[in-house]
CSV table of C-alpha atoms and ligand atoms in Angstrom, one decimal:
chain,number,residue,atom,x,y,z
W,1470,MET,CA,-69.9,-16.3,27.8
W,1471,LEU,CA,-66.0,-15.9,28.1
W,1472,MET,CA,-64.7,-13.0,29.9
W,1473,LYS,CA,-61.9,-11.0,28.1
W,1474,SER,CA,-58.9,-11.3,30.8
W,1475,ASP,CA,-56.2,-9.0,31.6
W,1476,THR,CA,-53.0,-9.0,29.7
W,1477,PRO,CA,-51.6,-12.3,31.5
W,1478,ALA,CA,-47.8,-11.9,33.2
W,1479,GLY,CA,-45.1,-12.6,30.7
W,1480,GLN,CA,-46.7,-11.4,27.3
W,1481,ALA,CA,-45.4,-8.2,25.8
W,1482,LEU,CA,-47.4,-4.9,26.3
W,1483,PRO,CA,-49.3,-4.2,22.9
W,1484,ASP,CA,-49.1,-0.5,22.0
W,1485,GLU,CA,-52.0,1.3,20.8
W,1486,GLU,CA,-52.0,-0.6,17.4
W,1487,GLY,CA,-51.4,-3.7,19.4
W,1488,THR,CA,-47.8,-4.6,18.5
W,1489,PRO,CA,-45.2,-5.0,20.8
W,1490,VAL,CA,-42.6,-2.6,20.6
W,1491,SER,CA,-39.9,-5.4,20.2
W,1492,VAL,CA,-41.9,-6.4,17.1
W,1493,LYS,CA,-41.7,-3.0,15.7
W,1494,ILE,CA,-38.2,-2.9,16.2
W,1495,ARG,CA,-37.4,-6.1,14.7
W,1496,GLU,CA,-39.1,-5.3,11.7
W,1497,ARG,CA,-37.1,-2.6,10.9
W,1498,LEU,CA,-34.0,-4.5,11.7
W,1499,ALA,CA,-35.5,-6.8,9.3
W,1500,ALA,CA,-36.5,-4.5,6.6
W,1501,ALA,CA,-32.7,-3.0,6.6
W,1502,LYS,CA,-31.4,-6.4,6.7
W,1503,LYS,CA,-29.5,-5.7,9.8
W,1504,ARG,CA,-27.9,-8.1,12.2
W,1505,PHE,CA,-29.3,-8.2,15.7
W,1506,ASN,CA,-26.9,-10.8,17.3
W,1507,ALA,CA,-26.7,-10.4,21.4
W,1508,ASN,CA,-23.2,-8.1,21.0
W,1509,ASP,CA,-24.9,-6.2,18.1
W,1510,ASN,CA,-25.9,-2.4,18.8
W,1511,ILE,CA,-29.4,-1.4,17.7
W,1512,ALA,CA,-29.5,2.1,18.9
W,1513,ALA,CA,-30.2,3.4,15.2
W,1514,PHE,CA,-33.5,1.2,15.1
W,1515,ILE,CA,-34.9,2.7,18.0
W,1516,GLU,CA,-37.3,5.5,17.9
W,1517,PRO,CA,-37.6,8.2,20.8
W,1518,GLY,CA,-39.6,6.9,23.5
W,1519,GLU,CA,-39.3,3.3,22.6
W,1520,LEU,CA,-36.8,2.6,25.1
W,1521,GLU,CA,-39.2,2.9,27.9
W,1522,LYS,CA,-41.8,0.9,26.5
W,1523,LEU,CA,-39.3,-1.4,25.7
W,1524,LEU,CA,-38.4,-1.7,29.7
W,1525,ASP,CA,-42.2,-2.3,30.4
W,1526,GLU,CA,-42.2,-5.0,27.8
W,1527,VAL,CA,-39.3,-6.9,29.4
W,1528,GLU,CA,-40.3,-6.6,33.0
W,1529,GLY,CA,-43.7,-8.2,31.7
W,1530,LYS,CA,-41.8,-10.7,30.7
W,1531,MET,CA,-39.2,-10.9,33.4
W,1532,GLN,CA,-42.4,-11.5,35.7
W,1533,GLY,CA,-43.5,-14.1,33.7
W,1534,VAL,CA,-40.0,-15.9,34.0
W,1535,LEU,CA,-40.6,-15.2,38.3
W,1536,ASP,CA,-44.0,-16.6,37.9
W,1537,SER,CA,-42.7,-20.0,35.8
W,1538,LEU,CA,-39.9,-20.1,38.7
W,1539,VAL,CA,-43.1,-20.3,41.0
W,1540,ILE,CA,-41.7,-17.4,43.1
W,1541,ASP,CA,-44.6,-15.7,45.3
W,1542,THR,CA,-43.8,-12.2,44.1
W,1543,VAL,CA,-47.0,-10.9,45.7
W,1544,GLY,CA,-46.4,-12.1,49.4
W,1545,ASP,CA,-42.4,-12.1,49.0
W,1546,HIS,CA,-41.3,-8.6,49.7
W,1547,ASN,CA,-37.6,-9.3,48.6
W,1548,THR,CA,-39.0,-9.9,45.0
W,1549,GLN,CA,-41.9,-7.7,44.2
W,1550,ASN,CA,-40.2,-5.4,42.2
W,1551,THR,CA,-37.5,-7.8,40.9
W,1552,ALA,CA,-39.1,-7.8,37.4
W,1553,ARG,CA,-38.6,-4.3,37.0
W,1554,ARG,CA,-35.4,-4.0,38.5
W,1555,VAL,CA,-33.9,-6.8,36.1
W,1556,ALA,CA,-35.6,-4.9,33.2
W,1557,LYS,CA,-33.9,-1.8,34.2
W,1558,MET,CA,-30.5,-3.4,34.8
W,1559,TYR,CA,-30.3,-5.1,31.4
W,1560,LEU,CA,-31.8,-2.5,29.4
W,1561,ASN,CA,-30.1,0.9,31.5
W,1562,GLU,CA,-26.9,-0.8,32.9
W,1563,VAL,CA,-25.4,-4.0,31.9
W,1564,PHE,CA,-26.7,-4.1,28.2
W,1565,LYS,CA,-27.0,-0.5,28.0
W,1566,GLY,CA,-24.2,-0.6,25.0
W,1567,ARG,CA,-26.8,-2.3,22.8
W,1568,TYR,CA,-29.4,0.3,23.2
W,1569,VAL,CA,-27.7,3.5,23.1
W,1570,GLU,CA,-25.3,5.4,20.2
W,1571,GLY,CA,-21.8,5.1,21.0
W,1572,PRO,CA,-20.1,7.9,22.8
W,1573,THR,CA,-19.3,10.9,20.8
W,1574,ILE,CA,-15.4,10.7,20.8
W,1575,THR,CA,-13.2,13.6,19.5
W,1576,GLU,CA,-10.6,12.8,17.3
W,1577,PHE,CA,-7.6,15.3,16.9
W,1578,PRO,CA,-4.9,15.2,14.2
W,1579,ASN,CA,-1.4,14.1,15.4
W,1580,ALA,CA,0.1,17.3,15.7
W,1581,GLU,CA,2.9,16.4,17.8
W,1582,HIS,CA,3.7,13.5,15.5
W,1583,LEU,CA,3.5,10.6,18.1
W,1584,ASN,CA,5.1,7.5,16.9
W,1585,GLU,CA,6.2,5.8,20.4
W,1586,LEU,CA,4.4,2.9,21.5
W,1587,ILE,CA,0.9,4.1,23.8
W,1588,ILE,CA,-0.5,1.7,26.4
W,1589,VAL,CA,-3.6,2.1,28.1
W,1590,GLY,CA,-4.6,0.1,31.1
W,1591,PRO,CA,-5.8,-1.8,32.9
W,1592,ILE,CA,-9.5,-0.7,31.9
W,1593,THR,CA,-12.0,-2.4,33.9
W,1594,VAL,CA,-14.3,-4.6,31.9
W,1595,ARG,CA,-17.9,-5.5,32.9
W,1596,SER,CA,-20.0,-7.8,30.7
W,1597,ALA,CA,-22.1,-10.9,30.9
W,1598,CYS,CA,-21.6,-13.8,28.4
W,1599,SER,CA,-24.2,-14.4,25.8
W,1600,HIS,CA,-24.4,-18.1,26.8
W,1601,HIS,CA,-25.6,-17.7,30.3
W,1602,PHE,CA,-25.9,-14.0,30.9
W,1603,CYS,CA,-23.3,-14.5,33.8
W,1604,PRO,CA,-21.2,-11.8,34.7
W,1605,VAL,CA,-17.7,-11.4,32.8
W,1606,ILE,CA,-15.5,-9.2,34.6
W,1607,GLY,CA,-11.9,-8.5,34.3
W,1608,GLN,CA,-9.3,-6.3,33.0
W,1609,LEU,CA,-8.1,-5.0,29.2
W,1610,TRP,CA,-4.8,-3.4,27.9
W,1611,ILE,CA,-5.0,-1.2,24.7
W,1612,GLY,CA,-1.5,-0.8,23.0
W,1613,VAL,CA,-1.5,1.7,20.2
W,1614,MET,CA,1.3,2.3,17.7
W,1615,PRO,CA,0.3,5.8,16.1
W,1616,ASN,CA,1.8,7.2,12.9
W,1617,GLU,CA,1.6,10.7,11.7
W,1618,HIS,CA,-1.7,10.3,10.2
W,1619,THR,CA,-3.0,8.7,13.4
W,1620,ASN,CA,-5.9,10.7,15.1
W,1621,VAL,CA,-5.3,11.1,18.6
W,1622,ILE,CA,-8.0,10.4,21.3
W,1623,GLY,CA,-7.9,11.2,25.0
W,1624,LEU,CA,-6.8,8.3,27.3
W,1625,SER,CA,-10.1,8.2,29.2
W,1626,LYS,CA,-11.9,8.0,26.0
W,1627,TYR,CA,-10.6,4.4,25.3
W,1628,ALA,CA,-12.2,3.3,28.6
W,1629,ARG,CA,-15.7,4.6,27.3
W,1630,LEU,CA,-15.2,3.0,23.9
W,1631,ALA,CA,-14.6,-0.3,25.7
W,1632,GLU,CA,-17.5,0.1,28.0
W,1633,TRP,CA,-19.9,0.7,25.3
W,1634,ILE,CA,-18.6,-2.8,23.7
W,1635,MET,CA,-18.8,-4.6,26.8
W,1636,GLY,CA,-22.1,-3.5,27.9
W,1637,ARG,CA,-23.6,-6.2,26.0
W,1638,PRO,CA,-24.0,-10.0,26.2
W,1639,GLN,CA,-20.7,-10.6,24.8
W,1640,ILE,CA,-18.2,-13.7,23.7
W,1641,GLN,CA,-14.8,-12.5,24.9
W,1642,GLU,CA,-13.0,-13.5,21.5
W,1643,GLU,CA,-15.6,-11.2,19.7
W,1644,ALA,CA,-15.4,-8.6,22.0
W,1645,VAL,CA,-12.0,-7.8,21.9
W,1646,VAL,CA,-12.4,-7.9,17.8
W,1647,GLN,CA,-15.4,-5.6,18.0
W,1648,LEU,CA,-13.4,-3.1,20.3
W,1649,ALA,CA,-10.1,-3.3,18.1
W,1650,ASP,CA,-12.6,-2.6,15.1
W,1651,LEU,CA,-14.0,0.4,16.8
W,1652,ILE,CA,-10.5,1.9,17.9
W,1653,GLN,CA,-9.0,1.4,14.5
W,1654,GLN,CA,-11.9,3.0,12.9
W,1655,LYS,CA,-11.4,6.0,15.1
W,1656,THR,CA,-7.7,6.2,15.3
W,1657,ARG,CA,-6.1,4.5,12.1
W,1658,PRO,CA,-3.0,3.6,14.0
W,1659,ASP,CA,-0.1,1.5,12.4
W,1660,GLY,CA,-0.8,-1.1,15.1
W,1661,LEU,CA,-3.2,-2.2,17.8
W,1662,ALA,CA,-3.0,-4.6,20.4
W,1663,ILE,CA,-5.7,-5.7,22.8
W,1664,VAL,CA,-5.3,-8.3,25.8
W,1665,MET,CA,-8.1,-9.1,28.2
W,1666,GLU,CA,-8.2,-11.1,30.9
W,1667,ALA,CA,-11.3,-11.9,32.5
W,1668,SER,CA,-13.4,-14.2,35.0
W,1669,HIS,CA,-16.6,-15.7,33.6
W,1670,TYR,CA,-18.8,-16.4,36.2
W,1671,CYS,CA,-20.5,-19.0,34.4
W,1672,MET,CA,-17.6,-20.9,35.3
W,1673,GLY,CA,-17.6,-20.3,39.2
W,1674,TRP,CA,-21.3,-20.0,39.9
W,1675,ARG,CA,-22.5,-23.1,37.8
W,1676,GLY,CA,-20.7,-25.8,35.4
W,1677,VAL,CA,-17.2,-26.7,36.5
W,1678,LYS,CA,-17.6,-24.2,39.8
W,1679,ASP,CA,-14.1,-23.3,39.4
W,1680,LEU,CA,-13.8,-19.6,40.8
W,1681,ASP,CA,-10.1,-19.1,39.6
W,1682,SER,CA,-10.0,-20.0,36.0
W,1683,LYS,CA,-9.6,-16.7,33.8
W,1684,MET,CA,-9.8,-16.5,30.4
W,1685,ILE,CA,-6.7,-14.6,28.4
W,1686,ASN,CA,-7.2,-13.1,24.7
W,1687,SER,CA,-5.5,-11.1,22.6
W,1688,VAL,CA,-5.7,-9.3,19.1
W,1689,MET,CA,-2.8,-8.0,17.3
W,1690,ARG,CA,-3.2,-5.8,14.3
W,1691,GLY,CA,-0.7,-4.0,12.0
W,1692,VAL,CA,2.8,-3.5,12.9
W,1693,PHE,CA,2.1,-5.9,16.1
W,1694,LEU,CA,1.6,-8.8,14.0
W,1695,LYS,CA,4.4,-8.3,11.9
W,1696,ASP,CA,7.2,-7.2,14.4
W,1697,PRO,CA,7.8,-9.9,17.3
W,1698,ASN,CA,10.1,-7.1,18.9
W,1699,LEU,CA,7.4,-4.9,19.2
W,1700,ARG,CA,4.8,-7.6,20.5
W,1701,ARG,CA,7.1,-8.6,22.9
W,1702,GLU,CA,7.7,-4.9,24.4
W,1703,PHE,CA,3.8,-4.5,24.6
W,1704,LEU,CA,3.5,-7.8,26.5
W,1705,SER,CA,6.0,-6.9,29.0
W,1706,LEU,CA,5.1,-3.7,29.7
W,1707,ILE,CA,1.7,-4.7,30.7
W,1708,PRO,CA,1.5,-5.8,34.4
W,1709,LYS,CA,1.9,-9.5,34.9
W,1710,LYS,CA,-1.4,-11.1,34.8
W,1711,SER,CA,-2.8,-12.8,37.7
W,1712,SER,CA,-2.8,-16.5,36.1
W,1713,SER,CA,0.4,-16.3,34.3
U,912,ZN,ZN1,-21.3,-18.4,30.0
């Protein structure tokens, strides 16, 4: 007679009804026809208490990866809790921007009628590439050209919005567009410019093993697109980037 075995490592932990929590979340996303790419936020589809269950599920899968890498996580004291640590790091830290709602930002009317170029930065970027899950570390600068109808948000709030967008597996080109869309939607400025410069560790640790290469990209919107002088002013005011 066959004995029913315990849940093998690496298999999703089923809940009371036998359905892994990730499957339930996926079903809700599918029902709502919502995209759930690596850099999409899915907080609205996670019910209270489910993030904890997701943590257990990811831990189980990570343990499976370690097992398949033939690492003795029982005998090797260094890796005994690695599966749990990595699961926590993904869900609660480096990819948190996928699983939690965006920061609450209070927008104020532009009472002072500010209409001068505002530059915020450098804001530290901590992310990971969607291709390899390797760190992407860098800086970004934001230029805002307000008008009298533009909402004003505190300078530190730009950093919090950036942290939320970057706290997901990202593609640098898509990350700056997501951030631009978010800031645009919150503040409605006449113009918005973002420059991001980052090291991609998948180029240093593996691949071409080039530790010095950085990727710089930008988005320019509104008056920054139309007015080359304003664009030049913004670019001249952000500190000279290391690789330029
Ligand atoms: Zn990569």
